[in-house]
Amino acid sequence: MLTKNLDEKQKPTMQQSTEASPSSTEGLFFQAFAAGSISSSCCLFQLLLNLLSSWNILHIGCAGFNTVLGPLRPYTRTMTLIWLVMQWFQHLNINSPLGKQEKDRIKSCCTISRRKLFLSSALCLGLMFMPELLESIRHSSFIQRKSPTVNINPRNVVELNYVVDNMGCEACINAVEKLMNGHKGVLSSKVYSFETGDVNIQVNKELYERNTEVTWTKYFEDELGDLLHTHGYELRPVGWITKSMKLKEKKKQDLFGGF
């Protein structure tokens, strides 16, 4: 009789826990979004800032997310992956001695939870590896900018090298290349590193040439420099030491200065 009363008392509790299972995953997408964003050094937020800049709504340039979170990326990614494994382990570990009806009910709840967990995991991993995804897309031959299919005298094609400062992540590279590729006379451009800021540009000088070589290059540099400055970046000569390089050197000095 006592056992029966205990079973009756425990039964509603178990029913409540199974009913609460779906609601316990309501914040899962927010957690996945937050963990994935931090693990990518907030790459998505920088992309959104670049989008606002392209619409002439807000010009910030690099917000510095990667400068702060970049060095922590291995640790944040490790913690995020551990969190994902724990979430999957909790949802797949169903070994409770219940009756058939209640087991079916728990499985039904967990099926819904697994769908949410699968989507949230995909969201989290997509955000986490967004920097690598952007880099692979940038180097993809399928989407690389092609030179216009017009007859250009090879003598008018000039290769110029500069340094673009204020870049801090892969999203900044995409933004700078897009700005340069859309500029007058630019046939193609490539950013080698956001840290060193080295860029290579191929220009059709025929669209800029005035009287002398010095005149057209100066005119081109002024126009391109103004465009980049408007969007938060700086056009500098080859050999310029970028802010990222200075910060890296300072961190190195602080690290070894204590020994």
mmCIF file of C-alpha atoms in Angstrom:
data_model
loop_
_atom_site.group_PDB
_atom_site.id
_atom_site.type_symbol
_atom_site.label_atom_id
_atom_site.label_comp_id
_atom_site.label_asym_id
_atom_site.label_seq_id
_atom_site.Cartn_x
_atom_site.Cartn_y
_atom_site.Cartn_z
ATOM 1 C CA MET A 1 0.000 0.000 0.000
ATOM 2 C CA LEU A 2 2.854 2.322 0.921
ATOM 3 C CA THR A 3 4.666 1.491 -2.330
ATOM 4 C CA LYS A 4 1.516 2.241 -4.313
ATOM 5 C CA ASN A 5 1.171 5.646 -2.654
ATOM 6 C CA LEU A 6 4.811 6.463 -3.394
ATOM 7 C CA ASP A 7 4.378 5.466 -7.045
ATOM 8 C CA GLU A 8 1.284 7.676 -7.302
ATOM 9 C CA LYS A 9 3.238 10.608 -5.815
ATOM 10 C CA GLN A 10 6.204 10.081 -8.140
ATOM 11 C CA LYS A 11 4.076 9.688 -11.279
ATOM 12 C CA PRO A 12 2.919 13.340 -11.560
ATOM 13 C CA THR A 13 6.504 14.467 -10.976
ATOM 14 C CA MET A 14 7.712 12.331 -13.863
ATOM 15 C CA GLN A 15 4.895 13.589 -16.054
ATOM 16 C CA GLN A 16 5.846 17.169 -15.218
ATOM 17 C CA SER A 17 9.477 16.537 -16.149
ATOM 18 C CA THR A 18 8.519 15.017 -19.491
ATOM 19 C CA GLU A 19 6.146 17.871 -20.199
ATOM 20 C CA ALA A 20 8.880 20.353 -19.348
ATOM 21 C CA SER A 21 11.341 18.731 -21.721
ATOM 22 C CA PRO A 22 10.335 20.672 -24.844
ATOM 23 C CA SER A 23 10.165 23.989 -22.993
ATOM 24 C CA SER A 24 13.676 23.411 -21.618
ATOM 25 C CA THR A 25 15.028 23.833 -25.169
ATOM 26 C CA GLU A 26 13.407 27.226 -25.795
ATOM 27 C CA GLY A 27 16.650 29.039 -24.984
ATOM 28 C CA LEU A 28 18.766 26.582 -26.949
ATOM 29 C CA PHE A 29 18.902 28.696 -30.097
ATOM 30 C CA PHE A 30 19.982 31.768 -28.158
ATOM 31 C CA GLN A 31 22.718 29.777 -26.400
ATOM 32 C CA ALA A 32 23.869 28.316 -29.721
ATOM 33 C CA PHE A 33 23.886 31.766 -31.337
ATOM 34 C CA ALA A 34 25.860 33.293 -28.470
ATOM 35 C CA ALA A 35 28.386 30.431 -28.274
ATOM 36 C CA GLY A 36 28.890 30.312 -32.050
ATOM 37 C CA SER A 37 29.281 34.092 -32.317
ATOM 38 C CA ILE A 38 31.878 34.298 -29.548
ATOM 39 C CA SER A 39 33.754 31.294 -30.999
ATOM 40 C CA SER A 40 34.052 33.109 -34.349
ATOM 41 C CA SER A 41 35.145 36.382 -32.733
ATOM 42 C CA CYS A 42 31.742 37.893 -33.616
ATOM 43 C CA CYS A 43 32.387 37.537 -37.349
ATOM 44 C CA LEU A 44 28.662 37.854 -38.124
ATOM 45 C CA PHE A 45 28.432 41.231 -36.369
ATOM 46 C CA GLN A 46 31.362 42.548 -38.425
ATOM 47 C CA LEU A 47 29.601 41.365 -41.595
ATOM 48 C CA LEU A 48 26.478 43.255 -40.520
ATOM 49 C CA LEU A 49 28.549 46.394 -39.914
ATOM 50 C CA ASN A 50 30.080 45.987 -43.385
ATOM 51 C CA LEU A 51 26.583 45.674 -44.821
ATOM 52 C CA LEU A 52 25.457 48.889 -43.105
ATOM 53 C CA SER A 53 28.573 50.580 -44.417
ATOM 54 C CA SER A 54 27.839 49.451 -47.995
ATOM 55 C CA TRP A 55 24.366 50.995 -47.607
ATOM 56 C CA ASN A 56 25.938 54.263 -46.382
ATOM 57 C CA ILE A 57 24.092 53.959 -43.067
ATOM 58 C CA LEU A 58 26.977 53.479 -40.633
ATOM 59 C CA HIS A 59 30.717 53.636 -41.345
ATOM 60 C CA ILE A 60 32.795 52.050 -38.589
ATOM 61 C CA GLY A 61 35.254 49.847 -40.439
ATOM 62 C CA CYS A 62 36.721 47.165 -38.225
ATOM 63 C CA ALA A 63 34.981 47.068 -34.843
ATOM 64 C CA GLY A 64 37.902 45.190 -33.265
ATOM 65 C CA PHE A 65 36.007 42.025 -32.291
ATOM 66 C CA ASN A 66 38.784 39.768 -33.572
ATOM 67 C CA THR A 67 41.448 41.880 -31.868
ATOM 68 C CA VAL A 68 39.918 41.065 -28.490
ATOM 69 C CA LEU A 69 38.374 37.634 -29.079
ATOM 70 C CA GLY A 70 40.793 36.293 -31.707
ATOM 71 C CA PRO A 71 43.507 35.164 -29.253
ATOM 72 C CA LEU A 72 40.812 33.413 -27.184
ATOM 73 C CA ARG A 73 39.286 31.603 -30.175
ATOM 74 C CA PRO A 74 40.939 28.176 -29.486
ATOM 75 C CA TYR A 75 39.594 28.214 -25.926
ATOM 76 C CA THR A 76 36.105 29.490 -26.776
ATOM 77 C CA ARG A 77 35.795 26.919 -29.555
ATOM 78 C CA THR A 78 36.882 24.117 -27.240
ATOM 79 C CA MET A 79 34.313 25.139 -24.622
ATOM 80 C CA THR A 80 31.600 25.457 -27.261
ATOM 81 C CA LEU A 81 32.313 21.983 -28.644
ATOM 82 C CA ILE A 82 32.225 20.537 -25.125
ATOM 83 C CA TRP A 83 28.877 22.259 -24.562
ATOM 84 C CA LEU A 84 27.478 20.786 -27.801
ATOM 85 C CA VAL A 85 28.665 17.269 -26.895
ATOM 86 C CA MET A 86 27.038 17.575 -23.462
ATOM 87 C CA GLN A 87 23.767 18.735 -25.028
ATOM 88 C CA TRP A 88 23.683 15.763 -27.388
ATOM 89 C CA PHE A 89 24.651 13.357 -24.609
ATOM 90 C CA GLN A 90 21.786 14.560 -22.401
ATOM 91 C CA HIS A 91 19.227 14.188 -25.192
ATOM 92 C CA LEU A 92 20.419 10.781 -26.369
ATOM 93 C CA ASN A 93 20.867 9.245 -22.913
ATOM 94 C CA ILE A 94 17.362 7.832 -22.263
ATOM 95 C CA ASN A 95 17.726 4.873 -19.886
ATOM 96 C CA SER A 96 14.976 5.249 -17.289
ATOM 97 C CA PRO A 97 12.987 2.268 -15.868
ATOM 98 C CA LEU A 98 9.519 3.537 -16.813
ATOM 99 C CA GLY A 99 6.440 1.942 -18.283
ATOM 100 C CA LYS A 100 5.937 1.664 -22.035
ATOM 101 C CA GLN A 101 3.445 4.541 -22.188
ATOM 102 C CA GLU A 102 5.724 6.977 -20.378
ATOM 103 C CA LYS A 103 8.786 5.847 -22.376
ATOM 104 C CA ASP A 104 6.905 6.573 -25.592
ATOM 105 C CA ARG A 105 5.968 9.978 -24.206
ATOM 106 C CA ILE A 106 9.593 10.800 -23.328
ATOM 107 C CA LYS A 107 10.766 9.627 -26.751
ATOM 108 C CA SER A 108 8.189 11.864 -28.397
ATOM 109 C CA CYS A 109 9.392 14.856 -26.382
ATOM 110 C CA CYS A 110 13.023 14.050 -27.108
ATOM 111 C CA THR A 111 12.310 13.721 -30.829
ATOM 112 C CA ILE A 112 11.132 17.334 -30.837
ATOM 113 C CA SER A 113 14.141 18.327 -28.740
ATOM 114 C CA ARG A 114 16.525 16.552 -31.105
ATOM 115 C CA ARG A 115 15.168 18.489 -34.040
ATOM 116 C CA LYS A 116 15.754 21.735 -32.192
ATOM 117 C CA LEU A 117 19.164 20.517 -31.059
ATOM 118 C CA PHE A 118 20.153 19.561 -34.606
ATOM 119 C CA LEU A 119 19.170 23.007 -35.946
ATOM 120 C CA SER A 120 20.815 24.828 -33.058
ATOM 121 C CA SER A 121 23.997 22.750 -33.503
ATOM 122 C CA ALA A 122 24.072 23.607 -37.213
ATOM 123 C CA LEU A 123 23.602 27.296 -36.324
ATOM 124 C CA CYS A 124 26.352 27.159 -33.715
ATOM 125 C CA LEU A 125 28.874 25.365 -35.958
ATOM 126 C CA GLY A 126 28.040 27.601 -38.918
ATOM 127 C CA LEU A 127 28.752 30.721 -36.866
ATOM 128 C CA MET A 128 31.824 29.168 -35.254
ATOM 129 C CA PHE A 129 33.545 28.390 -38.546
ATOM 130 C CA MET A 130 32.301 31.446 -40.434
ATOM 131 C CA PRO A 131 35.818 32.999 -40.673
ATOM 132 C CA GLU A 132 37.150 29.863 -42.375
ATOM 133 C CA LEU A 133 34.061 29.731 -44.585
ATOM 134 C CA LEU A 134 34.580 33.334 -45.697
ATOM 135 C CA GLU A 135 38.234 32.634 -46.426
ATOM 136 C CA SER A 136 37.445 29.530 -48.492
ATOM 137 C CA ILE A 137 34.743 31.398 -50.441
ATOM 138 C CA ARG A 138 37.156 34.259 -51.087
ATOM 139 C CA HIS A 139 39.709 31.866 -52.581
ATOM 140 C CA SER A 140 37.119 29.911 -54.532
ATOM 141 C CA SER A 141 37.739 30.157 -58.278
ATOM 142 C CA PHE A 142 33.985 29.962 -58.818
ATOM 143 C CA ILE A 143 33.242 33.339 -57.251
ATOM 144 C CA GLN A 144 36.512 35.135 -57.857
ATOM 145 C CA ARG A 145 36.099 38.417 -59.663
ATOM 146 C CA LYS A 146 36.918 38.061 -63.349
ATOM 147 C CA SER A 147 38.469 40.774 -65.464
ATOM 148 C CA PRO A 148 35.913 42.391 -67.785
ATOM 149 C CA THR A 149 35.633 40.796 -71.185
ATOM 150 C CA VAL A 150 36.596 43.947 -73.093
ATOM 151 C CA ASN A 151 39.632 44.647 -75.190
ATOM 152 C CA ILE A 152 42.186 46.301 -72.942
ATOM 153 C CA ASN A 153 45.610 47.163 -74.171
ATOM 154 C CA PRO A 154 48.063 45.198 -71.992
ATOM 155 C CA ARG A 155 50.255 48.289 -71.878
ATOM 156 C CA ASN A 156 47.516 50.078 -69.963
ATOM 157 C CA VAL A 157 47.283 47.398 -67.244
ATOM 158 C CA VAL A 158 49.388 48.386 -64.251
ATOM 159 C CA GLU A 159 49.996 46.438 -61.064
ATOM 160 C CA LEU A 160 50.013 48.495 -57.865
ATOM 161 C CA ASN A 161 50.811 47.443 -54.308
ATOM 162 C CA TYR A 162 49.642 49.140 -51.127
ATOM 163 C CA VAL A 163 48.887 48.512 -47.468
ATOM 164 C CA VAL A 164 45.339 48.883 -46.146
ATOM 165 C CA ASP A 165 45.223 49.556 -42.402
ATOM 166 C CA ASN A 166 42.395 49.052 -39.863
ATOM 167 C CA MET A 167 41.507 45.518 -40.969
ATOM 168 C CA GLY A 168 41.043 43.017 -38.168
ATOM 169 C CA CYS A 169 39.425 39.854 -39.535
ATOM 170 C CA GLU A 170 38.318 37.892 -42.605
ATOM 171 C CA ALA A 171 35.120 39.939 -42.843
ATOM 172 C CA CYS A 172 37.230 43.102 -43.181
ATOM 173 C CA ILE A 173 39.171 41.504 -46.045
ATOM 174 C CA ASN A 174 35.915 40.797 -47.882
ATOM 175 C CA ALA A 175 34.735 44.365 -47.346
ATOM 176 C CA VAL A 176 37.997 45.921 -48.577
ATOM 177 C CA GLU A 177 38.202 43.687 -51.659
ATOM 178 C CA LYS A 178 34.609 44.493 -52.523
ATOM 179 C CA LEU A 179 35.302 48.233 -52.256
ATOM 180 C CA MET A 180 38.444 48.037 -54.369
ATOM 181 C CA ASN A 181 36.931 45.750 -57.008
ATOM 182 C CA GLY A 182 34.028 48.152 -57.443
ATOM 183 C CA HIS A 183 36.273 51.181 -57.838
ATOM 184 C CA LYS A 184 36.806 52.874 -61.190
ATOM 185 C CA GLY A 185 39.550 51.323 -63.305
ATOM 186 C CA VAL A 186 40.253 48.363 -60.976
ATOM 187 C CA LEU A 187 40.393 45.085 -62.906
ATOM 188 C CA SER A 188 41.149 42.872 -59.905
ATOM 189 C CA SER A 189 42.396 43.135 -56.339
ATOM 190 C CA LYS A 190 43.670 40.802 -53.662
ATOM 191 C CA VAL A 191 44.250 41.232 -49.935
ATOM 192 C CA TYR A 192 46.953 38.872 -48.695
ATOM 193 C CA SER A 193 46.508 39.345 -44.952
ATOM 194 C CA PHE A 194 44.378 41.487 -42.663
ATOM 195 C CA GLU A 195 47.290 41.643 -40.229
ATOM 196 C CA THR A 196 49.937 43.036 -42.622
ATOM 197 C CA GLY A 197 47.328 44.730 -44.840
ATOM 198 C CA ASP A 198 49.235 43.914 -48.049
ATOM 199 C CA VAL A 199 47.081 44.354 -51.164
ATOM 200 C CA ASN A 200 47.701 43.965 -54.872
ATOM 201 C CA ILE A 201 45.607 45.853 -57.443
ATOM 202 C CA GLN A 202 45.526 45.658 -61.215
ATOM 203 C CA VAL A 203 44.386 48.945 -62.761
ATOM 204 C CA ASN A 204 43.486 50.068 -66.245
ATOM 205 C CA LYS A 205 45.460 53.301 -66.239
ATOM 206 C CA GLU A 206 43.782 54.453 -69.436
ATOM 207 C CA LEU A 207 40.807 55.579 -67.344
ATOM 208 C CA TYR A 208 43.059 57.721 -65.137
ATOM 209 C CA GLU A 209 45.915 58.798 -67.330
ATOM 210 C CA ARG A 210 46.166 62.567 -67.706
ATOM 211 C CA ASN A 211 49.569 63.974 -68.542
ATOM 212 C CA THR A 212 52.248 62.035 -66.696
ATOM 213 C CA GLU A 213 52.535 58.735 -64.823
ATOM 214 C CA VAL A 214 52.810 60.574 -61.509
ATOM 215 C CA THR A 215 49.567 62.460 -62.129
ATOM 216 C CA TRP A 216 47.369 59.439 -62.819
ATOM 217 C CA THR A 217 48.716 57.298 -59.944
ATOM 218 C CA LYS A 218 48.302 60.174 -57.492
ATOM 219 C CA TYR A 219 44.784 60.769 -58.756
ATOM 220 C CA PHE A 220 43.947 57.060 -58.405
ATOM 221 C CA GLU A 221 45.435 56.825 -54.905
ATOM 222 C CA ASP A 222 43.533 59.898 -53.712
ATOM 223 C CA GLU A 223 40.212 58.561 -55.002
ATOM 224 C CA LEU A 224 40.732 55.047 -53.645
ATOM 225 C CA GLY A 225 42.066 56.401 -50.347
ATOM 226 C CA ASP A 226 38.981 58.593 -49.897
ATOM 227 C CA LEU A 227 36.700 55.638 -50.640
ATOM 228 C CA LEU A 228 38.418 53.363 -48.120
ATOM 229 C CA HIS A 229 38.589 56.133 -45.509
ATOM 230 C CA THR A 230 34.837 56.694 -45.802
ATOM 231 C CA HIS A 231 34.279 53.055 -44.858
ATOM 232 C CA GLY A 232 36.759 53.078 -41.956
ATOM 233 C CA TYR A 233 39.971 51.865 -43.634
ATOM 234 C CA GLU A 234 43.235 53.596 -44.572
ATOM 235 C CA LEU A 235 45.287 53.310 -47.770
ATOM 236 C CA ARG A 236 49.005 53.366 -46.988
ATOM 237 C CA PRO A 237 52.278 52.836 -48.928
ATOM 238 C CA VAL A 238 54.132 49.515 -48.983
ATOM 239 C CA GLY A 239 56.093 48.969 -45.778
ATOM 240 C CA TRP A 240 53.520 50.644 -43.544
ATOM 241 C CA ILE A 241 53.236 48.996 -40.107
ATOM 242 C CA THR A 242 49.556 48.352 -39.440
ATOM 243 C CA LYS A 243 47.764 48.691 -36.111
ATOM 244 C CA SER A 244 47.396 44.898 -35.958
ATOM 245 C CA MET A 245 51.158 44.449 -36.344
ATOM 246 C CA LYS A 246 51.856 47.052 -33.660
ATOM 247 C CA LEU A 247 49.414 45.391 -31.273
ATOM 248 C CA LYS A 248 50.940 41.968 -31.911
ATOM 249 C CA GLU A 249 54.427 43.328 -31.269
ATOM 250 C CA LYS A 250 53.259 45.028 -28.078
ATOM 251 C CA LYS A 251 51.723 41.798 -26.794
ATOM 252 C CA LYS A 252 54.960 39.980 -27.570
ATOM 253 C CA GLN A 253 56.969 42.556 -25.644
ATOM 254 C CA ASP A 254 54.569 42.390 -22.685
ATOM 255 C CA LEU A 255 54.805 38.599 -22.689
ATOM 256 C CA PHE A 256 58.578 38.365 -22.761
ATOM 257 C CA GLY A 257 59.164 41.565 -20.807
ATOM 258 C CA GLY A 258 58.307 39.797 -17.558
ATOM 259 C CA PHE A 259 61.083 37.219 -17.923
#
